[in-house]
């Protein structure tokens, strides 16, 4: 079994967003499952840490919602339209499979920005995605395959974090 410390790449994404000058952030989760929750928790903590470091905690705002699904649709896009439009959200961490499509569609209308998830999603909306909080499944697959071939695979849980190359930002 492989697990990932998604909160670490979420932290880096939130920290980077504030350090890049964004002050009104959003988190659009898919379903409220452990991995999405860890990404979201890290994102909030990273944004908070950067705001504290810069002495601007009173200037940083964050909207947070889970859409209850892992795909975008017209209703979620309309909800994101209000974030980017009337609420003034500048960047949304879209975390949960294809739900990023709704954030990306809404962002494109107002030159808003999106943070992708799980893999480098910059090619999906190159004008709007500023980075991606990544879960490096490729590294885990390589490690496990190598252990199988070498006959060294053991039972148990392997946790992938920063030091093992299991999480990253693009």
Coordinates of C-alpha atoms in Angstrom, one line a residue, residues 7-146:
X7 CA -0.7 18.2 2.7
X8 CA 3.0 18.9 1.9
X9 CA 2.4 19.7 -1.8
X10 CA -0.8 21.6 -0.8
X11 CA 1.3 23.6 1.6
X12 CA 3.8 24.5 -1.1
X13 CA 1.1 25.6 -3.4
X14 CA -0.6 27.8 -0.9
X15 CA 2.7 29.3 0.2
X16 CA 3.8 29.9 -3.4
X17 CA 0.4 31.6 -4.3
X18 CA 0.8 34.2 -1.5
X19 CA 4.5 34.7 -2.2
X20 CA 3.6 35.3 -5.9
X21 CA 1.4 38.1 -4.8
X22 CA -2.1 36.6 -4.8
X23 CA -4.2 37.8 -1.8
X24 CA -7.6 36.3 -2.5
X25 CA -7.4 32.5 -2.8
X26 CA -9.9 29.7 -3.2
X27 CA -9.9 26.0 -2.7
X28 CA -12.3 23.9 -4.8
X29 CA -12.2 20.3 -3.6
X30 CA -13.9 17.5 -5.4
X31 CA -15.4 15.1 -2.8
X32 CA -14.5 15.4 0.8
X33 CA -12.2 12.4 1.0
X34 CA -8.9 12.1 2.9
X35 CA -6.6 13.0 0.0
X36 CA -8.6 16.1 -0.9
X37 CA -8.8 17.1 2.7
X38 CA -5.1 16.8 3.1
X39 CA -4.4 18.9 0.0
X40 CA -6.8 21.5 1.3
X41 CA -5.4 21.5 4.8
X42 CA -1.9 22.0 3.5
X43 CA -3.0 24.8 1.1
X44 CA -4.6 26.8 3.9
X45 CA -1.6 26.3 6.2
X46 CA 0.9 27.3 3.4
X47 CA -1.1 30.4 2.6
X48 CA -1.2 31.3 6.3
X49 CA 2.5 30.7 6.8
X50 CA 3.4 32.9 3.8
X51 CA 1.1 35.6 5.0
X52 CA 2.6 35.5 8.5
X53 CA 6.1 35.7 7.0
X54 CA 5.2 38.7 4.9
X55 CA 3.3 40.4 7.8
X56 CA 0.1 40.5 5.7
X57 CA -2.3 38.2 7.5
X58 CA -5.0 40.8 7.4
X59 CA -4.7 41.1 3.6
X60 CA -5.1 37.4 2.6
X61 CA -8.5 35.9 2.2
X62 CA -9.5 32.3 1.4
X63 CA -12.7 30.8 0.0
X64 CA -13.1 27.0 0.6
X65 CA -15.7 24.5 -0.8
X66 CA -16.0 20.9 -1.9
X67 CA -18.2 20.3 -5.0
X68 CA -19.2 16.8 -4.0
X69 CA -17.9 15.2 -7.3
X70 CA -14.7 14.7 -9.2
X71 CA -15.8 16.4 -12.5
X72 CA -16.7 19.9 -13.5
X73 CA -20.2 20.9 -14.7
X74 CA -22.2 24.0 -15.4
X75 CA -23.3 24.5 -11.8
X76 CA -19.8 24.4 -10.4
X77 CA -18.5 26.6 -13.2
X78 CA -21.3 29.2 -12.3
X79 CA -20.2 29.0 -8.7
X80 CA -16.6 29.6 -9.7
X81 CA -17.8 32.5 -11.9
X82 CA -19.0 34.2 -8.6
X83 CA -15.7 33.6 -6.9
X84 CA -13.6 35.0 -9.8
X85 CA -16.2 37.7 -10.5
X86 CA -18.1 39.3 -7.6
X87 CA -15.9 37.9 -4.8
X88 CA -12.6 38.8 -6.5
X89 CA -10.8 35.5 -6.1
X90 CA -7.5 35.6 -8.0
X91 CA -6.4 31.9 -7.9
X92 CA -8.2 28.7 -7.1
X93 CA -6.6 25.4 -6.1
X94 CA -8.8 23.0 -8.0
X95 CA -8.3 19.7 -6.3
X96 CA -10.3 16.6 -7.3
X97 CA -10.0 15.0 -10.7
X98 CA -11.7 16.7 -13.5
X99 CA -13.3 19.4 -11.3
X100 CA -10.5 21.7 -12.4
X101 CA -12.4 22.1 -15.7
X102 CA -15.0 24.3 -13.9
X103 CA -12.3 26.4 -12.2
X104 CA -10.3 26.7 -15.5
X105 CA -13.4 27.7 -17.5
X106 CA -14.4 30.4 -15.0
X107 CA -10.8 31.6 -14.7
X108 CA -10.4 32.0 -18.4
X109 CA -13.3 34.5 -18.5
X110 CA -11.5 37.0 -16.3
X111 CA -7.8 36.0 -16.6
X112 CA -8.0 34.3 -13.3
X113 CA -5.5 31.7 -12.2
X114 CA -5.7 28.0 -11.2
X115 CA -3.5 25.6 -9.3
X116 CA -3.7 22.0 -10.6
X117 CA -3.5 18.8 -8.7
X118 CA -1.9 15.3 -8.7
X119 CA 0.1 15.8 -11.9
X120 CA 1.5 18.8 -13.8
X121 CA -1.7 20.2 -15.3
X122 CA -0.1 23.2 -17.0
X123 CA -0.7 21.9 -20.5
X124 CA -4.4 21.7 -19.8
X125 CA -4.9 25.5 -19.5
X126 CA -1.4 27.0 -20.1
X127 CA -2.6 30.6 -19.7
X128 CA -4.3 30.0 -16.4
X129 CA -2.6 27.3 -14.5
X130 CA 0.3 28.7 -12.4
X131 CA 1.5 25.5 -10.8
X132 CA 0.3 22.1 -9.7
X133 CA 0.5 20.4 -6.4
X134 CA 1.7 16.9 -7.4
X135 CA 1.3 13.4 -6.1
X136 CA 4.2 11.6 -7.7
X137 CA 2.6 8.2 -8.5
X138 CA 5.2 7.7 -11.2
X139 CA 8.0 7.6 -8.6
X140 CA 6.0 5.1 -6.4
X141 CA 5.3 2.9 -9.4
X142 CA 9.0 2.9 -10.3
X143 CA 10.1 2.1 -6.8
X144 CA 7.6 -0.8 -6.3
X145 CA 8.4 -2.2 -9.8
X146 CA 12.1 -2.1 -9.0

